[in-house]
Amino acid sequence: MAEPTYMFCLGATKAGTSWLWDHLAGHPECHFRTIKEYNFFFLSDAAGFDSAILQGRQKIARQEARVASQPSEVWAARHLADLRAWQAVLERRQVDLGAYRDFLTEGRGGRHLVGDITPAYGLLGGKRLRVMMDLAPDVRFLYLIRDPLARLWSHVRMVAAQQAGDLAQAARGVLDRLLAGSGDNETKWLVERGDYPQILTKLDRILAGRPFRVQFYEDMMTRPGLAQVSGFLGISAQPGAFGRVSHQGVALALPDGYRGRLLAWLRPQYEFVASRFGALPLAWRHSMKEAF
């Protein structure tokens, strides 16, 4: 059987990674397990493995309860089996690349593409990215980017929804700390996960000469754009469920008085992407007119 192509989707957060995972999981030429994010290449020490193993056990316990309450649900049973198989990889307590490859490829048959879509991988350093590069003969890297303001506001709503109390008030609090440059862990995480200049400059340098594509989310959500992604991954173009939104957050309008301030704060993001790519999607161009 021919070796598969391995794909890593490195982010960005809230830029369509869940939608792409859903699309690829249903593609006849792809073999994706029912787990989206593995965070495997962040693991290095005993504490990291202990934490991942504990979280895995908790996920398995919750999924066992779901399967017990929905015994006829096929996907739930598949997900439980995948969680247990992944737990066995983690319990080796080492970055065992053979076990990782075996997990991704188990049951693939002749399907061409397997992969790991973990947005946080965009934060990895060169050492770990090079380990991923050498995982197999054919490894391809994809990084999704979305209009900075739309991406940030979606990410802020996700963070605010995890807090107790009123969502709108929590979201304003996150935005205020972000614009004030408070540097707390929460806002630092928001900044890092969407820092296109820093992440793309690093990826361009480390992945130079390797199959690496940056894809605008706005273009991917069209037939031609999705066909470009499929071509890069070496699979046939299949219809996309463009009307479906994966993991959509709670609907909430951006509060009055913040749009202009956020666009000014995000201006370096727009400038960097424009200088790197030239032509930008319409949504980006509209935002840039306001920002500039």
mmCIF file of C-alpha atoms in Angstrom:
data_model
loop_
_atom_site.group_PDB
_atom_site.id
_atom_site.type_symbol
_atom_site.label_atom_id
_atom_site.label_comp_id
_atom_site.label_asym_id
_atom_site.label_seq_id
_atom_site.Cartn_x
_atom_site.Cartn_y
_atom_site.Cartn_z
ATOM 1 C CA MET A 1 0.000 0.000 0.000
ATOM 2 C CA ALA A 2 1.365 3.437 -0.916
ATOM 3 C CA GLU A 3 2.453 5.699 1.916
ATOM 4 C CA PRO A 4 -0.168 8.353 2.716
ATOM 5 C CA THR A 5 0.265 12.088 2.615
ATOM 6 C CA TYR A 6 0.369 13.617 6.105
ATOM 7 C CA MET A 7 -1.064 17.090 6.530
ATOM 8 C CA PHE A 8 -0.664 19.451 9.457
ATOM 9 C CA CYS A 9 -3.019 22.407 9.758
ATOM 10 C CA LEU A 10 -1.278 24.888 12.062
ATOM 11 C CA GLY A 11 -4.044 27.427 12.622
ATOM 12 C CA ALA A 12 -4.928 30.176 12.953
ATOM 13 C CA THR A 13 -7.441 29.982 15.784
ATOM 14 C CA LYS A 14 -11.029 30.788 14.710
ATOM 15 C CA ALA A 15 -10.019 30.771 11.045
ATOM 16 C CA GLY A 16 -11.977 27.779 9.775
ATOM 17 C CA THR A 17 -9.910 24.867 11.077
ATOM 18 C CA SER A 18 -12.956 23.052 12.476
ATOM 19 C CA TRP A 19 -14.855 23.526 9.219
ATOM 20 C CA LEU A 20 -11.916 22.140 7.266
ATOM 21 C CA TRP A 21 -11.614 19.165 9.622
ATOM 22 C CA ASP A 22 -15.305 18.375 9.118
ATOM 23 C CA HIS A 23 -14.877 18.644 5.356
ATOM 24 C CA LEU A 24 -11.823 16.409 5.204
ATOM 25 C CA ALA A 25 -13.303 13.862 7.616
ATOM 26 C CA GLY A 26 -16.132 13.344 5.118
ATOM 27 C CA HIS A 27 -13.908 13.253 2.031
ATOM 28 C CA PRO A 28 -13.672 9.816 0.365
ATOM 29 C CA GLU A 29 -9.901 10.146 -0.127
ATOM 30 C CA CYS A 30 -9.148 11.177 3.468
ATOM 31 C CA HIS A 31 -8.843 9.244 6.703
ATOM 32 C CA PHE A 32 -9.332 11.458 9.747
ATOM 33 C CA ARG A 33 -10.055 10.083 13.206
ATOM 34 C CA THR A 34 -12.913 11.587 15.229
ATOM 35 C CA ILE A 35 -10.473 13.661 17.300
ATOM 36 C CA LYS A 36 -9.608 17.038 15.835
ATOM 37 C CA GLU A 37 -6.806 18.479 17.964
ATOM 38 C CA TYR A 38 -4.015 16.312 19.395
ATOM 39 C CA ASN A 39 -1.439 18.854 20.651
ATOM 40 C CA PHE A 40 1.001 15.939 20.476
ATOM 41 C CA PHE A 41 4.054 17.945 19.474
ATOM 42 C CA PHE A 42 3.794 20.184 22.532
ATOM 43 C CA LEU A 43 4.464 17.214 24.820
ATOM 44 C CA SER A 44 7.996 16.887 26.119
ATOM 45 C CA ASP A 45 8.231 16.248 29.859
ATOM 46 C CA ALA A 46 6.555 14.094 32.493
ATOM 47 C CA ALA A 47 4.284 16.899 33.674
ATOM 48 C CA GLY A 48 2.976 17.493 30.159
ATOM 49 C CA PHE A 49 2.230 13.820 29.597
ATOM 50 C CA ASP A 50 0.611 13.517 33.042
ATOM 51 C CA SER A 51 -1.705 16.431 32.266
ATOM 52 C CA ALA A 52 -2.602 15.075 28.808
ATOM 53 C CA ILE A 53 -3.250 11.603 30.226
ATOM 54 C CA LEU A 54 -5.483 12.992 32.973
ATOM 55 C CA GLN A 55 -7.461 15.059 30.467
ATOM 56 C CA GLY A 56 -7.739 11.995 28.238
ATOM 57 C CA ARG A 57 -9.166 9.915 31.056
ATOM 58 C CA GLN A 58 -11.729 12.612 31.776
ATOM 59 C CA LYS A 59 -12.757 12.756 28.108
ATOM 60 C CA ILE A 60 -13.085 8.976 27.986
ATOM 61 C CA ALA A 61 -15.264 8.964 31.108
ATOM 62 C CA ARG A 62 -17.573 11.619 29.643
ATOM 63 C CA GLN A 63 -17.771 9.798 26.330
ATOM 64 C CA GLU A 64 -18.519 6.485 28.042
ATOM 65 C CA ALA A 65 -21.495 8.166 29.701
ATOM 66 C CA ARG A 66 -22.687 9.509 26.329
ATOM 67 C CA VAL A 67 -22.394 6.096 24.698
ATOM 68 C CA ALA A 68 -24.283 4.491 27.566
ATOM 69 C CA SER A 69 -27.117 6.996 27.124
ATOM 70 C CA GLN A 70 -27.062 6.779 23.293
ATOM 71 C CA PRO A 71 -26.107 3.174 22.499
ATOM 72 C CA SER A 72 -27.299 3.397 18.881
ATOM 73 C CA GLU A 73 -25.213 6.495 18.065
ATOM 74 C CA VAL A 74 -22.476 5.234 15.723
ATOM 75 C CA TRP A 75 -20.289 8.346 15.815
ATOM 76 C CA ALA A 76 -20.294 8.406 19.628
ATOM 77 C CA ALA A 77 -19.040 4.819 19.742
ATOM 78 C CA ARG A 78 -16.362 5.570 17.127
ATOM 79 C CA HIS A 79 -15.244 8.597 19.088
ATOM 80 C CA LEU A 80 -14.942 6.561 22.271
ATOM 81 C CA ALA A 81 -12.834 3.965 20.469
ATOM 82 C CA ASP A 82 -10.593 6.706 19.069
ATOM 83 C CA LEU A 83 -10.192 8.334 22.481
ATOM 84 C CA ARG A 84 -9.124 5.024 23.972
ATOM 85 C CA ALA A 85 -6.662 4.372 21.139
ATOM 86 C CA TRP A 86 -5.202 7.861 21.510
ATOM 87 C CA GLN A 87 -4.900 7.357 25.245
ATOM 88 C CA ALA A 88 -2.698 4.338 24.571
ATOM 89 C CA VAL A 89 -0.358 6.586 22.549
ATOM 90 C CA LEU A 90 -0.194 9.125 25.380
ATOM 91 C CA GLU A 91 0.441 6.478 28.009
ATOM 92 C CA ARG A 92 3.733 5.637 26.339
ATOM 93 C CA ARG A 93 4.851 8.902 27.980
ATOM 94 C CA GLN A 94 7.166 9.804 25.145
ATOM 95 C CA VAL A 95 6.935 11.419 21.715
ATOM 96 C CA ASP A 96 6.682 8.050 19.979
ATOM 97 C CA LEU A 97 6.431 8.956 16.304
ATOM 98 C CA GLY A 98 5.786 5.369 15.254
ATOM 99 C CA ALA A 99 2.810 5.084 17.588
ATOM 100 C CA TYR A 100 1.562 8.476 16.404
ATOM 101 C CA ARG A 101 1.774 7.464 12.732
ATOM 102 C CA ASP A 102 0.115 4.117 13.466
ATOM 103 C CA PHE A 103 -2.753 5.902 15.195
ATOM 104 C CA LEU A 104 -3.332 8.334 12.328
ATOM 105 C CA THR A 105 -3.205 5.609 9.667
ATOM 106 C CA GLU A 106 -5.018 2.748 11.428
ATOM 107 C CA GLY A 107 -8.001 1.703 9.311
ATOM 108 C CA ARG A 108 -7.242 4.080 6.429
ATOM 109 C CA GLY A 109 -7.385 1.398 3.750
ATOM 110 C CA GLY A 110 -6.248 2.992 0.513
ATOM 111 C CA ARG A 111 -7.252 6.534 1.400
ATOM 112 C CA HIS A 112 -4.629 9.083 0.470
ATOM 113 C CA LEU A 113 -4.601 11.742 3.186
ATOM 114 C CA VAL A 114 -4.282 11.577 6.974
ATOM 115 C CA GLY A 115 -3.665 14.465 9.276
ATOM 116 C CA ASP A 116 -3.634 16.468 12.450
ATOM 117 C CA ILE A 117 -5.458 19.807 12.646
ATOM 118 C CA THR A 118 -4.193 21.550 15.784
ATOM 119 C CA PRO A 119 -4.296 25.368 15.481
ATOM 120 C CA ALA A 120 -1.857 25.868 18.359
ATOM 121 C CA TYR A 121 0.909 24.184 16.342
ATOM 122 C CA GLY A 122 1.527 27.579 14.795
ATOM 123 C CA LEU A 123 3.211 28.517 18.089
ATOM 124 C CA LEU A 124 5.741 25.670 17.946
ATOM 125 C CA GLY A 125 9.417 26.399 17.625
ATOM 126 C CA GLY A 126 11.746 25.222 14.907
ATOM 127 C CA LYS A 127 12.891 22.052 16.664
ATOM 128 C CA ARG A 128 9.401 20.574 16.909
ATOM 129 C CA LEU A 129 8.360 21.765 13.472
ATOM 130 C CA ARG A 130 11.382 19.979 12.005
ATOM 131 C CA VAL A 131 10.349 16.756 13.762
ATOM 132 C CA MET A 132 6.968 17.118 12.061
ATOM 133 C CA MET A 133 8.632 17.830 8.716
ATOM 134 C CA ASP A 134 10.519 14.527 8.935
ATOM 135 C CA LEU A 135 7.547 12.439 10.059
ATOM 136 C CA ALA A 136 7.113 10.825 6.626
ATOM 137 C CA PRO A 137 8.255 11.256 3.008
ATOM 138 C CA ASP A 138 5.217 13.390 2.112
ATOM 139 C CA VAL A 139 4.267 15.950 4.777
ATOM 140 C CA ARG A 140 2.323 19.118 3.892
ATOM 141 C CA PHE A 141 1.632 22.161 6.043
ATOM 142 C CA LEU A 142 -1.409 24.426 5.824
ATOM 143 C CA TYR A 143 -1.999 27.682 7.674
ATOM 144 C CA LEU A 144 -5.418 29.351 7.515
ATOM 145 C CA ILE A 145 -5.770 33.097 7.990
ATOM 146 C CA ARG A 146 -8.926 35.148 8.403
ATOM 147 C CA ASP A 147 -9.698 38.864 8.396
ATOM 148 C CA PRO A 148 -7.905 39.968 11.611
ATOM 149 C CA LEU A 149 -10.856 41.826 13.121
ATOM 150 C CA ALA A 150 -13.362 39.048 12.403
ATOM 151 C CA ARG A 151 -10.935 36.414 13.709
ATOM 152 C CA LEU A 152 -10.139 38.383 16.862
ATOM 153 C CA TRP A 153 -13.766 39.111 17.711
ATOM 154 C CA SER A 154 -14.684 35.451 17.281
ATOM 155 C CA HIS A 155 -11.769 34.476 19.533
ATOM 156 C CA VAL A 156 -12.718 37.080 22.147
ATOM 157 C CA ARG A 157 -16.303 35.778 22.241
ATOM 158 C CA MET A 158 -14.994 32.239 22.727
ATOM 159 C CA VAL A 159 -12.820 33.346 25.652
ATOM 160 C CA ALA A 160 -15.601 35.451 27.186
ATOM 161 C CA ALA A 161 -18.090 32.575 26.928
ATOM 162 C CA GLN A 162 -15.840 30.529 29.209
ATOM 163 C CA GLN A 163 -16.253 33.102 31.982
ATOM 164 C CA ALA A 164 -19.125 33.327 34.403
ATOM 165 C CA GLY A 165 -21.602 36.163 34.128
ATOM 166 C CA ASP A 166 -22.856 38.347 31.308
ATOM 167 C CA LEU A 167 -21.216 37.528 27.947
ATOM 168 C CA ALA A 168 -21.248 41.082 26.603
ATOM 169 C CA GLN A 169 -19.671 42.466 29.761
ATOM 170 C CA ALA A 170 -17.036 39.733 29.794
ATOM 171 C CA ALA A 171 -16.203 40.388 26.130
ATOM 172 C CA ARG A 172 -15.799 44.135 26.763
ATOM 173 C CA GLY A 173 -13.494 43.334 29.659
ATOM 174 C CA VAL A 174 -11.307 41.159 27.427
ATOM 175 C CA LEU A 175 -11.204 43.867 24.737
ATOM 176 C CA ASP A 176 -10.319 46.568 27.263
ATOM 177 C CA ARG A 177 -7.416 44.540 28.653
ATOM 178 C CA LEU A 178 -6.256 43.709 25.143
ATOM 179 C CA LEU A 179 -6.232 47.332 23.976
ATOM 180 C CA ALA A 180 -4.590 48.464 27.207
ATOM 181 C CA GLY A 181 -1.767 45.977 26.664
ATOM 182 C CA SER A 182 -2.293 44.403 30.079
ATOM 183 C CA GLY A 183 -0.142 41.399 29.203
ATOM 184 C CA ASP A 184 -2.166 38.967 31.306
ATOM 185 C CA ASN A 185 -2.114 35.322 30.251
ATOM 186 C CA GLU A 186 -5.555 35.477 28.665
ATOM 187 C CA THR A 187 -4.864 38.450 26.392
ATOM 188 C CA LYS A 188 -1.299 37.265 25.699
ATOM 189 C CA TRP A 189 -2.800 34.013 24.392
ATOM 190 C CA LEU A 190 -5.240 35.959 22.209
ATOM 191 C CA VAL A 191 -2.436 38.006 20.704
ATOM 192 C CA GLU A 192 -0.078 35.078 20.095
ATOM 193 C CA ARG A 193 -2.660 32.871 18.416
ATOM 194 C CA GLY A 194 -3.445 35.489 15.772
ATOM 195 C CA ASP A 195 -0.059 37.141 15.272
ATOM 196 C CA TYR A 196 0.257 36.683 11.515
ATOM 197 C CA PRO A 197 3.554 38.602 11.109
ATOM 198 C CA GLN A 198 5.358 36.591 13.763
ATOM 199 C CA ILE A 199 3.900 33.183 12.878
ATOM 200 C CA LEU A 200 4.157 33.487 9.094
ATOM 201 C CA THR A 201 7.688 34.882 9.218
ATOM 202 C CA LYS A 202 8.721 31.903 11.334
ATOM 203 C CA LEU A 203 6.913 29.366 9.162
ATOM 204 C CA ASP A 204 8.311 30.864 5.959
ATOM 205 C CA ARG A 205 11.815 30.485 7.349
ATOM 206 C CA ILE A 206 11.517 27.000 8.863
ATOM 207 C CA LEU A 207 9.343 25.426 6.164
ATOM 208 C CA ALA A 208 11.246 26.934 3.236
ATOM 209 C CA GLY A 209 11.394 24.405 0.432
ATOM 210 C CA ARG A 210 8.714 22.197 1.997
ATOM 211 C CA PRO A 211 5.078 21.910 0.871
ATOM 212 C CA PHE A 212 3.512 24.837 2.735
ATOM 213 C CA ARG A 213 0.391 26.790 1.827
ATOM 214 C CA VAL A 214 -1.240 29.809 3.432
ATOM 215 C CA GLN A 215 -4.967 29.935 2.682
ATOM 216 C CA PHE A 216 -7.387 32.780 3.266
ATOM 217 C CA TYR A 217 -10.448 31.530 5.122
ATOM 218 C CA GLU A 218 -12.653 33.801 3.034
ATOM 219 C CA ASP A 219 -11.393 32.170 -0.184
ATOM 220 C CA MET A 220 -11.532 28.646 1.215
ATOM 221 C CA MET A 221 -15.263 29.104 1.742
ATOM 222 C CA THR A 222 -15.791 29.221 -2.029
ATOM 223 C CA ARG A 223 -15.629 26.424 -4.580
ATOM 224 C CA PRO A 224 -12.462 27.730 -6.297
ATOM 225 C CA GLY A 225 -10.695 28.335 -2.992
ATOM 226 C CA LEU A 226 -11.583 24.937 -1.586
ATOM 227 C CA ALA A 227 -10.413 23.373 -4.841
ATOM 228 C CA GLN A 228 -7.051 25.106 -4.321
ATOM 229 C CA VAL A 229 -6.743 23.558 -0.858
ATOM 230 C CA SER A 230 -7.710 20.141 -2.219
ATOM 231 C CA GLY A 231 -5.146 20.412 -4.997
ATOM 232 C CA PHE A 232 -2.426 21.316 -2.509
ATOM 233 C CA LEU A 233 -3.327 18.263 -0.402
ATOM 234 C CA GLY A 234 -3.406 15.995 -3.444
ATOM 235 C CA ILE A 235 -7.077 15.065 -3.209
ATOM 236 C CA SER A 236 -9.988 15.631 -5.559
ATOM 237 C CA ALA A 237 -12.188 18.686 -5.186
ATOM 238 C CA GLN A 238 -15.442 17.803 -3.442
ATOM 239 C CA PRO A 239 -18.460 20.056 -2.770
ATOM 240 C CA GLY A 240 -18.131 22.040 0.433
ATOM 241 C CA ALA A 241 -20.881 22.686 2.960
ATOM 242 C CA PHE A 242 -20.315 26.426 2.803
ATOM 243 C CA GLY A 243 -23.534 27.203 4.643
ATOM 244 C CA ARG A 244 -22.460 25.197 7.677
ATOM 245 C CA VAL A 245 -20.607 26.896 10.526
ATOM 246 C CA SER A 246 -18.481 24.735 12.820
ATOM 247 C CA HIS A 247 -18.266 25.634 16.517
ATOM 248 C CA GLN A 248 -20.015 28.946 16.008
ATOM 249 C CA GLY A 249 -19.843 31.075 19.120
ATOM 250 C CA VAL A 250 -22.717 32.883 20.731
ATOM 251 C CA ALA A 251 -23.932 35.666 18.445
ATOM 252 C CA LEU A 252 -22.879 39.039 19.813
ATOM 253 C CA ALA A 253 -22.358 42.324 18.008
ATOM 254 C CA LEU A 254 -19.069 44.126 18.479
ATOM 255 C CA PRO A 255 -19.778 46.828 21.091
ATOM 256 C CA ASP A 256 -20.026 50.441 19.952
ATOM 257 C CA GLY A 257 -16.773 52.361 20.069
ATOM 258 C CA TYR A 258 -14.450 49.399 19.636
ATOM 259 C CA ARG A 259 -14.306 48.816 15.880
ATOM 260 C CA GLY A 260 -12.107 51.775 15.002
ATOM 261 C CA ARG A 261 -9.785 51.215 17.959
ATOM 262 C CA LEU A 262 -9.378 47.539 17.142
ATOM 263 C CA LEU A 263 -8.729 48.213 13.459
ATOM 264 C CA ALA A 264 -6.026 50.707 14.407
ATOM 265 C CA TRP A 265 -4.497 48.149 16.803
ATOM 266 C CA LEU A 266 -4.644 45.471 14.085
ATOM 267 C CA ARG A 267 -3.234 47.675 11.330
ATOM 268 C CA PRO A 268 0.224 45.954 11.402
ATOM 269 C CA GLN A 269 -1.527 42.636 10.733
ATOM 270 C CA TYR A 270 -3.263 43.996 7.643
ATOM 271 C CA GLU A 271 -0.092 45.696 6.401
ATOM 272 C CA PHE A 272 2.008 42.565 6.778
ATOM 273 C CA VAL A 273 -0.450 40.291 4.968
ATOM 274 C CA ALA A 274 -0.991 42.839 2.206
ATOM 275 C CA SER A 275 2.765 43.137 1.654
ATOM 276 C CA ARG A 276 3.190 39.359 1.562
ATOM 277 C CA PHE A 277 0.242 38.462 -0.672
ATOM 278 C CA GLY A 278 -0.780 41.588 -2.570
ATOM 279 C CA ALA A 279 -4.338 40.693 -3.571
ATOM 280 C CA LEU A 280 -6.610 40.257 -0.557
ATOM 281 C CA PRO A 281 -10.189 38.992 -0.157
ATOM 282 C CA LEU A 282 -12.965 41.572 -0.240
ATOM 283 C CA ALA A 283 -13.613 41.416 3.524
ATOM 284 C CA TRP A 284 -9.968 42.259 4.202
ATOM 285 C CA ARG A 285 -10.033 45.168 1.769
ATOM 286 C CA HIS A 286 -13.125 46.630 3.418
ATOM 287 C CA SER A 287 -11.498 46.441 6.842
ATOM 288 C CA MET A 288 -8.297 47.978 5.526
ATOM 289 C CA LYS A 289 -10.168 50.974 4.135
ATOM 290 C CA GLU A 290 -11.416 51.688 7.650
ATOM 291 C CA ALA A 291 -8.084 50.969 9.305
ATOM 292 C CA PHE A 292 -6.073 53.122 6.936
#
